[in-house]
Amino acid sequence: MALSWLLLILLALAVIGYFTGRSRALASAGGNARELHSLPSYYGYNVALTALVPALGVLIIWLLVQPVIVNSTVSGLIPDQSIPEGSDRGLIMSEVRRVAYGLDGAVAGGAMTEAQARDGNADIETVTKTLKDAGQVLTQDITQPILMAAQKFRSMTSTGKVAMQVIVLALALLGAAFAYVRTHKEFRARNVVEQGVLALLLLAASIAILTTVGIVLSMLFETMNFFQLHSWKDFFFGSTWAPNFRGGSELSILPLLWGTLYISLIALLVAVPIGLFAAIYLSEYASGATRSIAKPLLEILAGIPTIVYGLFALLTVGPALVSMFGEGGALGVGWMASSNAVLTAGLVMGIMLIPFVSSLSDDIINAVPQSMRDGSLGLGATHSETVRSVILPAALPGIVGAILLAASRAIGETMIVVMAAGAIAKFSGNPFEAMTTITTRIVSQLTGDTDFASPETLVAFALGLTLFIITLGLNIFALYIVRKYREQYE
């Protein structure tokens, strides 16, 4: 049974439980809803939620825990001598999973029978040829330990799925039956349902906090592993970024941090003036009709995928800059040799950040009390003087918060800098040269089959944790400023 079918069955049980619970409550009151403690719908909700929520909870936990148990068990079956030199157990487990999924695909496609897929004495060359002929992806030759581990992986996964389906359905039926039996006219269904909904709301509110804690812990543990293999002094105080999976790497964050901050600075130099001026015009000078058209069009920029911005930088902005500043360009200065440059990424990222600055600044300027405008105009100030001397100073804390939020967005951007900034980690003040950023290097270090026992891979987690701390600090500082501003004027 597929997971989608299991979810549909649970939903159907909940719907049936709703109507049966409602009917039983009315029947216990002789059809007179006024004799019930709660509205009839609450009795139905009680049965539906009792059937659905515990079963869904067990299903989610099962889906999270089963892969961990299966991987741990199967990994222990692979002998150390079966792991080739230069590889590790994690890479072998990746191949085990590929073979297991390949066997599933071959069986589903009719390339082999289930008995052949489970045959522990099957000829390795025959199995490999069958899987490749069936279009299954294998990155290395299958060995006997890998085949046996893959078969065990399939067996445990299949058994776990069956057990999961039985337990989840049984729990849903038992929950529905329990709630149905206790349904009568004196049952306080409304209180129970409201307490259950309150618990669900509390759980939903906790997910963000738990997710943040999980992200921090996952990166922290891997970062600790990295610093056990590589000097923290070289990471924080070195001057060279030169990863080498054969050893002898120099992994300093400073060149990457410089590229990140440099590109973000150029982006803010583009986004802040344009966004702020747009916000002032829309909030203070534009007519209602103009504002109703211009503001949604401006905010469309925020909905464009960053990969589209990256393509725009690669195909349009970069070549345009080269044609202007490159060798033989319109200005004839020869400053820019390639379209991949800090200036290219900064300009396009600045365009992407314009709606972040303009929208937040517009809301903040509109929140300045009208009495301050009226008082300034009443004293004889012009409209422009009122904007410059009254409104902007009053809105300045909120505008600063908006700029800091845009800065944290710029620091964490990936796709634009991957496609437009280049891949060279160095210290340079020339905006026409290629550089790289922290996010770009994280993508590079974790691309392909990764060995999580090497510092060249684990450094991605140290980079990610450092970037997380920087952006989190900016967000907290920005939210503090915005909250302080709102407390002052609300």
Tab-separated table of N, CA, C and O in Angstrom, residues 23-112:
chain	number	residue	atom	x	y	z
A	23	SER	N	-23.949	11.390	14.699
A	23	SER	CA	-25.216	10.647	14.719
A	23	SER	C	-25.437	9.971	16.069
A	23	SER	O	-26.556	9.956	16.596
A	24	ARG	N	-24.347	9.395	16.649
A	24	ARG	CA	-24.495	8.716	17.940
A	24	ARG	C	-24.883	9.709	19.034
A	24	ARG	O	-25.707	9.400	19.918
A	25	ALA	N	-24.289	10.919	18.981
A	25	ALA	CA	-24.637	11.913	19.989
A	25	ALA	C	-26.111	12.303	19.887
A	25	ALA	O	-26.813	12.398	20.902
A	26	LEU	N	-26.596	12.519	18.680
A	26	LEU	CA	-28.007	12.869	18.502
A	26	LEU	C	-28.919	11.720	18.918
A	26	LEU	O	-29.984	11.934	19.517
A	27	ALA	N	-28.485	10.482	18.613
A	27	ALA	CA	-29.302	9.327	18.994
A	27	ALA	C	-29.400	9.201	20.511
A	27	ALA	O	-30.450	8.842	21.061
A	28	SER	N	-28.295	9.500	21.218
A	28	SER	CA	-28.318	9.395	22.682
A	28	SER	C	-29.218	10.447	23.313
A	28	SER	O	-29.689	10.277	24.444
A	29	ALA	N	-29.480	11.528	22.584
A	29	ALA	CA	-30.367	12.575	23.081
A	29	ALA	C	-31.760	12.458	22.497
A	29	ALA	O	-32.569	13.386	22.630
A	30	GLY	N	-32.079	11.339	21.849
A	30	GLY	CA	-33.387	11.149	21.269
A	30	GLY	C	-33.657	12.080	20.112
A	30	GLY	O	-34.823	12.401	19.833
A	31	GLY	N	-32.596	12.540	19.437
A	31	GLY	CA	-32.750	13.426	18.293
A	31	GLY	C	-32.917	14.880	18.653
A	31	GLY	O	-33.017	15.733	17.769
A	32	ASN	N	-32.911	15.208	19.941
A	32	ASN	CA	-33.060	16.600	20.381
A	32	ASN	C	-31.683	17.165	20.716
A	32	ASN	O	-31.085	16.845	21.752
A	33	ALA	N	-31.169	18.036	19.858
A	33	ALA	CA	-29.818	18.569	20.043
A	33	ALA	C	-29.713	19.440	21.281
A	33	ALA	O	-28.616	19.641	21.810
A	34	ARG	N	-30.849	19.964	21.797
A	34	ARG	CA	-30.802	20.830	22.968
A	34	ARG	C	-30.417	20.072	24.232
A	34	ARG	O	-29.977	20.690	25.212
A	35	GLU	N	-30.582	18.771	24.249
A	35	GLU	CA	-30.225	17.987	25.424
A	35	GLU	C	-28.740	17.630	25.450
A	35	GLU	O	-28.256	17.082	26.447
A	36	LEU	N	-28.023	17.924	24.392
A	36	LEU	CA	-26.594	17.620	24.340
A	36	LEU	C	-25.801	18.679	25.092
A	36	LEU	O	-26.179	19.858	25.132
A	37	HIS	N	-24.696	18.267	25.686
A	37	HIS	CA	-23.820	19.216	26.355
A	37	HIS	C	-23.172	20.166	25.350
A	37	HIS	O	-22.998	21.358	25.619
A	38	SER	N	-22.819	19.635	24.182
A	38	SER	CA	-22.130	20.421	23.160
A	38	SER	C	-22.914	20.346	21.861
A	38	SER	O	-23.848	19.542	21.722
A	39	LEU	N	-22.526	21.173	20.918
A	39	LEU	CA	-23.130	21.093	19.602
A	39	LEU	C	-22.831	19.735	18.976
A	39	LEU	O	-21.780	19.131	19.244
A	40	PRO	N	-23.720	19.208	18.139
A	40	PRO	CA	-23.494	17.872	17.548
A	40	PRO	C	-22.173	17.773	16.786
A	40	PRO	O	-21.533	16.721	16.775
A	41	SER	N	-21.761	18.878	16.158
A	41	SER	CA	-20.526	18.826	15.374
A	41	SER	C	-19.321	18.520	16.260
A	41	SER	O	-18.358	17.875	15.807
A	42	TYR	N	-19.325	18.963	17.504
A	42	TYR	CA	-18.183	18.709	18.385
A	42	TYR	C	-18.001	17.212	18.647
A	42	TYR	O	-16.867	16.733	18.764
A	43	TYR	N	-19.096	16.496	18.740
A	43	TYR	CA	-18.992	15.046	18.940
A	43	TYR	C	-18.372	14.383	17.716
A	43	TYR	O	-17.571	13.444	17.836
A	44	GLY	N	-18.763	14.881	16.541
A	44	GLY	CA	-18.151	14.350	15.336
A	44	GLY	C	-16.668	14.684	15.247
A	44	GLY	O	-15.843	13.831	14.896
A	45	TYR	N	-16.322	15.938	15.575
A	45	TYR	CA	-14.911	16.325	15.563
A	45	TYR	C	-14.097	15.501	16.551
A	45	TYR	O	-12.933	15.163	16.289
A	46	ASN	N	-14.685	15.174	17.680
A	46	ASN	CA	-13.966	14.391	18.678
A	46	ASN	C	-13.595	13.009	18.139
A	46	ASN	O	-12.455	12.553	18.273
A	47	VAL	N	-14.539	12.356	17.489
A	47	VAL	CA	-14.254	11.028	16.933
A	47	VAL	C	-13.245	11.138	15.800
A	47	VAL	O	-12.294	10.346	15.702
A	48	ALA	N	-13.434	12.140	14.931
A	48	ALA	CA	-12.527	12.291	13.788
A	48	ALA	C	-11.100	12.575	14.245
A	48	ALA	O	-10.144	11.964	13.759
A	49	LEU	N	-10.935	13.495	15.180
A	49	LEU	CA	-9.595	13.851	15.642
A	49	LEU	C	-8.941	12.712	16.417
A	49	LEU	O	-7.730	12.481	16.299
A	50	THR	N	-9.734	11.987	17.213
A	50	THR	CA	-9.178	10.858	17.964
A	50	THR	C	-8.713	9.751	17.023
A	50	THR	O	-7.739	9.042	17.320
A	51	ALA	N	-9.387	9.597	15.908
A	51	ALA	CA	-8.953	8.597	14.931
A	51	ALA	C	-7.757	9.058	14.121
A	51	ALA	O	-6.860	8.273	13.802
A	52	LEU	N	-7.711	10.348	13.785
A	52	LEU	CA	-6.723	10.841	12.834
A	52	LEU	C	-5.409	11.267	13.479
A	52	LEU	O	-4.326	10.878	13.016
A	53	VAL	N	-5.473	12.057	14.539
A	53	VAL	CA	-4.262	12.691	15.072
A	53	VAL	C	-3.251	11.686	15.621
A	53	VAL	O	-2.066	11.726	15.250
A	54	PRO	N	-3.639	10.755	16.510
A	54	PRO	CA	-2.629	9.803	16.998
A	54	PRO	C	-2.031	8.950	15.872
A	54	PRO	O	-0.823	8.682	15.877
A	55	ALA	N	-2.879	8.536	14.921
A	55	ALA	CA	-2.370	7.722	13.814
A	55	ALA	C	-1.379	8.514	12.968
A	55	ALA	O	-0.326	7.992	12.576
A	56	LEU	N	-1.685	9.783	12.684
A	56	LEU	CA	-0.757	10.608	11.915
A	56	LEU	C	0.543	10.845	12.685
A	56	LEU	O	1.632	10.854	12.105
A	57	GLY	N	0.434	11.030	14.003
A	57	GLY	CA	1.635	11.211	14.806
A	57	GLY	C	2.553	10.008	14.749
A	57	GLY	O	3.767	10.133	14.570
A	58	VAL	N	1.975	8.819	14.898
A	58	VAL	CA	2.775	7.595	14.814
A	58	VAL	C	3.361	7.425	13.422
A	58	VAL	O	4.518	7.012	13.252
A	59	LEU	N	2.574	7.760	12.392
A	59	LEU	CA	3.052	7.643	11.009
A	59	LEU	C	4.272	8.541	10.774
A	59	LEU	O	5.274	8.103	10.194
A	60	ILE	N	4.204	9.786	11.235
A	60	ILE	CA	5.316	10.715	11.032
A	60	ILE	C	6.559	10.232	11.775
A	60	ILE	O	7.674	10.229	11.232
A	61	ILE	N	6.378	9.825	13.025
A	61	ILE	CA	7.526	9.340	13.808
A	61	ILE	C	8.118	8.097	13.157
A	61	ILE	O	9.346	7.940	13.078
A	62	TRP	N	7.270	7.204	12.676
A	62	TRP	CA	7.747	5.973	12.030
A	62	TRP	C	8.572	6.297	10.785
A	62	TRP	O	9.627	5.717	10.558
A	63	LEU	N	8.053	7.225	9.973
A	63	LEU	CA	8.769	7.593	8.745
A	63	LEU	C	10.123	8.228	9.045
A	63	LEU	O	11.060	8.119	8.240
A	64	LEU	N	10.243	8.892	10.183
A	64	LEU	CA	11.517	9.504	10.555
A	64	LEU	C	12.487	8.498	11.160
A	64	LEU	O	13.702	8.565	10.920
A	65	VAL	N	11.972	7.568	11.946
A	65	VAL	CA	12.838	6.665	12.710
A	65	VAL	C	13.248	5.448	11.886
A	65	VAL	O	14.391	4.981	11.979
A	66	GLN	N	12.342	4.918	11.050
A	66	GLN	CA	12.648	3.681	10.327
A	66	GLN	C	13.902	3.791	9.465
A	66	GLN	O	14.756	2.889	9.525
A	67	PRO	N	14.093	4.844	8.650
A	67	PRO	CA	15.327	4.898	7.854
A	67	PRO	C	16.588	4.893	8.703
A	67	PRO	O	17.607	4.303	8.307
A	68	VAL	N	16.540	5.525	9.873
A	68	VAL	CA	17.714	5.552	10.746
A	68	VAL	C	18.044	4.151	11.240
A	68	VAL	O	19.206	3.719	11.219
A	69	ILE	N	17.014	3.422	11.664
A	69	ILE	CA	17.231	2.068	12.175
A	69	ILE	C	17.713	1.139	11.066
A	69	ILE	O	18.652	0.347	11.244
A	70	VAL	N	17.082	1.226	9.896
A	70	VAL	CA	17.467	0.357	8.779
A	70	VAL	C	18.902	0.639	8.354
A	70	VAL	O	19.711	-0.288	8.157
A	71	ASN	N	19.253	1.920	8.185
A	71	ASN	CA	20.610	2.269	7.762
A	71	ASN	C	21.640	1.816	8.788
A	71	ASN	O	22.713	1.312	8.432
A	72	SER	N	21.326	1.999	10.074
A	72	SER	CA	22.266	1.594	11.121
A	72	SER	C	22.458	0.088	11.124
A	72	SER	O	23.587	-0.415	11.242
A	73	THR	N	21.368	-0.666	10.984
A	73	THR	CA	21.460	-2.128	11.005
A	73	THR	C	22.206	-2.661	9.792
A	73	THR	O	23.102	-3.502	9.911
A	74	VAL	N	21.847	-2.157	8.606
A	74	VAL	CA	22.474	-2.640	7.377
A	74	VAL	C	23.947	-2.236	7.336
A	74	VAL	O	24.804	-3.010	6.891
A	75	SER	N	24.248	-1.030	7.807
A	75	SER	CA	25.642	-0.577	7.806
A	75	SER	C	26.522	-1.487	8.655
A	75	SER	O	27.686	-1.740	8.316
A	76	GLY	N	25.971	-1.993	9.755
A	76	GLY	CA	26.745	-2.892	10.610
A	76	GLY	C	27.015	-4.247	9.981
A	76	GLY	O	27.901	-4.981	10.452
A	77	LEU	N	26.264	-4.604	8.913
A	77	LEU	CA	26.476	-5.899	8.253
A	77	LEU	C	27.629	-5.869	7.258
A	77	LEU	O	28.068	-6.926	6.795
A	78	ILE	N	28.104	-4.671	6.900
A	78	ILE	CA	29.180	-4.554	5.917
A	78	ILE	C	30.520	-4.686	6.625
A	78	ILE	O	30.857	-3.858	7.480
A	79	PRO	N	31.307	-5.700	6.335
A	79	PRO	CA	32.603	-5.871	6.997
A	79	PRO	C	33.578	-4.778	6.585
A	79	PRO	O	33.501	-4.236	5.474
A	80	ASP	N	34.492	-4.458	7.486
A	80	ASP	CA	35.464	-3.394	7.212
A	80	ASP	C	36.333	-3.713	6.003
A	80	ASP	O	36.704	-2.803	5.244
A	81	GLN	N	36.659	-4.978	5.818
A	81	GLN	CA	37.543	-5.336	4.707
A	81	GLN	C	36.855	-5.195	3.349
A	81	GLN	O	37.525	-5.235	2.302
A	82	SER	N	35.534	-5.018	3.351
A	82	SER	CA	34.817	-4.837	2.083
A	82	SER	C	34.777	-3.380	1.635
A	82	SER	O	34.266	-3.092	0.546
A	83	ILE	N	35.285	-2.479	2.477
A	83	ILE	CA	35.278	-1.060	2.146
A	83	ILE	C	36.574	-0.730	1.416
A	83	ILE	O	37.656	-0.876	1.973
A	84	PRO	N	36.526	-0.330	0.157
A	84	PRO	CA	37.753	-0.053	-0.607
A	84	PRO	C	38.550	1.088	0.009
A	84	PRO	O	38.008	1.955	0.709
A	85	GLU	N	39.830	1.089	-0.277
A	85	GLU	CA	40.691	2.171	0.193
A	85	GLU	C	40.295	3.477	-0.489
A	85	GLU	O	40.052	3.534	-1.677
A	86	GLY	N	40.227	4.542	0.308
A	86	GLY	CA	39.806	5.834	-0.214
A	86	GLY	C	38.312	6.057	-0.124
A	86	GLY	O	37.829	7.127	-0.507
A	87	SER	N	37.565	5.051	0.339
A	87	SER	CA	36.126	5.193	0.502
A	87	SER	C	35.798	5.118	1.991
A	87	SER	O	36.683	5.017	2.837
A	88	ASP	N	34.551	5.177	2.315
A	88	ASP	CA	34.136	5.021	3.707
A	88	ASP	C	32.773	4.332	3.734
A	88	ASP	O	32.159	4.054	2.707
A	89	ARG	N	32.310	4.069	4.945
A	89	ARG	CA	31.057	3.324	5.100
A	89	ARG	C	29.857	4.109	4.582
A	89	ARG	O	28.893	3.534	4.080
A	90	GLY	N	29.917	5.446	4.693
A	90	GLY	CA	28.806	6.260	4.195
A	90	GLY	C	28.646	6.143	2.689
A	90	GLY	O	27.532	6.037	2.174
A	91	LEU	N	29.762	6.146	1.956
A	91	LEU	CA	29.688	6.010	0.499
A	91	LEU	C	29.213	4.622	0.100
A	91	LEU	O	28.450	4.461	-0.867
A	92	ILE	N	29.662	3.598	0.851
A	92	ILE	CA	29.204	2.236	0.565
A	92	ILE	C	27.699	2.133	0.799
A	92	ILE	O	26.972	1.496	0.026
A	93	MET	N	27.204	2.774	1.871
A	93	MET	CA	25.763	2.738	2.136
A	93	MET	C	24.979	3.460	1.040
A	93	MET	O	23.856	3.062	0.717
A	94	SER	N	25.556	4.498	0.469
A	94	SER	CA	24.882	5.164	-0.657
A	94	SER	C	24.719	4.203	-1.824
A	94	SER	O	23.658	4.157	-2.471
A	95	GLU	N	25.760	3.407	-2.099
A	95	GLU	CA	25.669	2.432	-3.183
A	95	GLU	C	24.704	1.309	-2.825
A	95	GLU	O	23.984	0.795	-3.695
A	96	VAL	N	24.662	0.919	-1.541
A	96	VAL	CA	23.708	-0.108	-1.108
A	96	VAL	C	22.279	0.357	-1.388
A	96	VAL	O	21.441	-0.404	-1.894
A	97	ARG	N	21.993	1.595	-1.064
A	97	ARG	CA	20.645	2.119	-1.314
A	97	ARG	C	20.339	2.170	-2.808
A	97	ARG	O	19.217	1.879	-3.230
A	98	ARG	N	21.340	2.545	-3.613
A	98	ARG	CA	21.110	2.567	-5.063
A	98	ARG	C	20.792	1.175	-5.589
A	98	ARG	O	19.905	1.000	-6.427
A	99	VAL	N	21.537	0.182	-5.114
A	99	VAL	CA	21.283	-1.188	-5.561
A	99	VAL	C	19.905	-1.649	-5.099
A	99	VAL	O	19.153	-2.284	-5.861
A	100	ALA	N	19.546	-1.315	-3.844
A	100	ALA	CA	18.236	-1.713	-3.331
A	100	ALA	C	17.108	-1.088	-4.148
A	100	ALA	O	16.151	-1.765	-4.541
A	101	TYR	N	17.228	0.197	-4.428
A	101	TYR	CA	16.200	0.859	-5.232
A	101	TYR	C	16.227	0.340	-6.668
A	101	TYR	O	15.185	0.249	-7.341
A	102	GLY	N	17.421	-0.010	-7.150
A	102	GLY	CA	17.520	-0.598	-8.479
A	102	GLY	C	16.826	-1.943	-8.555
A	102	GLY	O	16.151	-2.255	-9.544
A	103	LEU	N	16.968	-2.764	-7.517
A	103	LEU	CA	16.264	-4.050	-7.473
A	103	LEU	C	14.754	-3.833	-7.441
A	103	LEU	O	14.008	-4.554	-8.113
A	104	ASP	N	14.308	-2.852	-6.668
A	104	ASP	CA	12.872	-2.542	-6.644
A	104	ASP	C	12.379	-2.144	-8.034
A	104	ASP	O	11.324	-2.606	-8.491
A	105	GLY	N	13.163	-1.294	-8.714
A	105	GLY	CA	12.761	-0.858	-10.050
A	105	GLY	C	12.778	-1.994	-11.060
A	105	GLY	O	11.896	-2.080	-11.925
A	106	ALA	N	13.774	-2.882	-10.931
A	106	ALA	CA	13.852	-4.007	-11.857
A	106	ALA	C	12.698	-4.974	-11.656
A	106	ALA	O	12.134	-5.503	-12.617
A	107	VAL	N	12.334	-5.198	-10.406
A	107	VAL	CA	11.193	-6.085	-10.123
A	107	VAL	C	9.900	-5.457	-10.622
A	107	VAL	O	9.056	-6.118	-11.237
A	108	ALA	N	9.748	-4.149	-10.351
A	108	ALA	CA	8.528	-3.467	-10.802
A	108	ALA	C	8.432	-3.434	-12.317
A	108	ALA	O	7.333	-3.516	-12.882
A	109	GLY	N	9.594	-3.338	-12.999
A	109	GLY	CA	9.584	-3.292	-14.455
A	109	GLY	C	9.578	-4.646	-15.118
A	109	GLY	O	9.569	-4.725	-16.352
A	110	GLY	N	9.622	-5.723	-14.338
A	110	GLY	CA	9.589	-7.065	-14.892
A	110	GLY	C	10.927	-7.570	-15.391
A	110	GLY	O	10.994	-8.620	-16.038
A	111	ALA	N	12.029	-6.842	-15.077
A	111	ALA	CA	13.350	-7.292	-15.530
A	111	ALA	C	13.834	-8.496	-14.735
A	111	ALA	O	14.681	-9.257	-15.210
A	112	MET	N	13.334	-8.649	-13.514
A	112	MET	CA	13.664	-9.826	-12.702
A	112	MET	C	12.510	-10.095	-11.759
A	112	MET	O	11.670	-9.226	-11.522
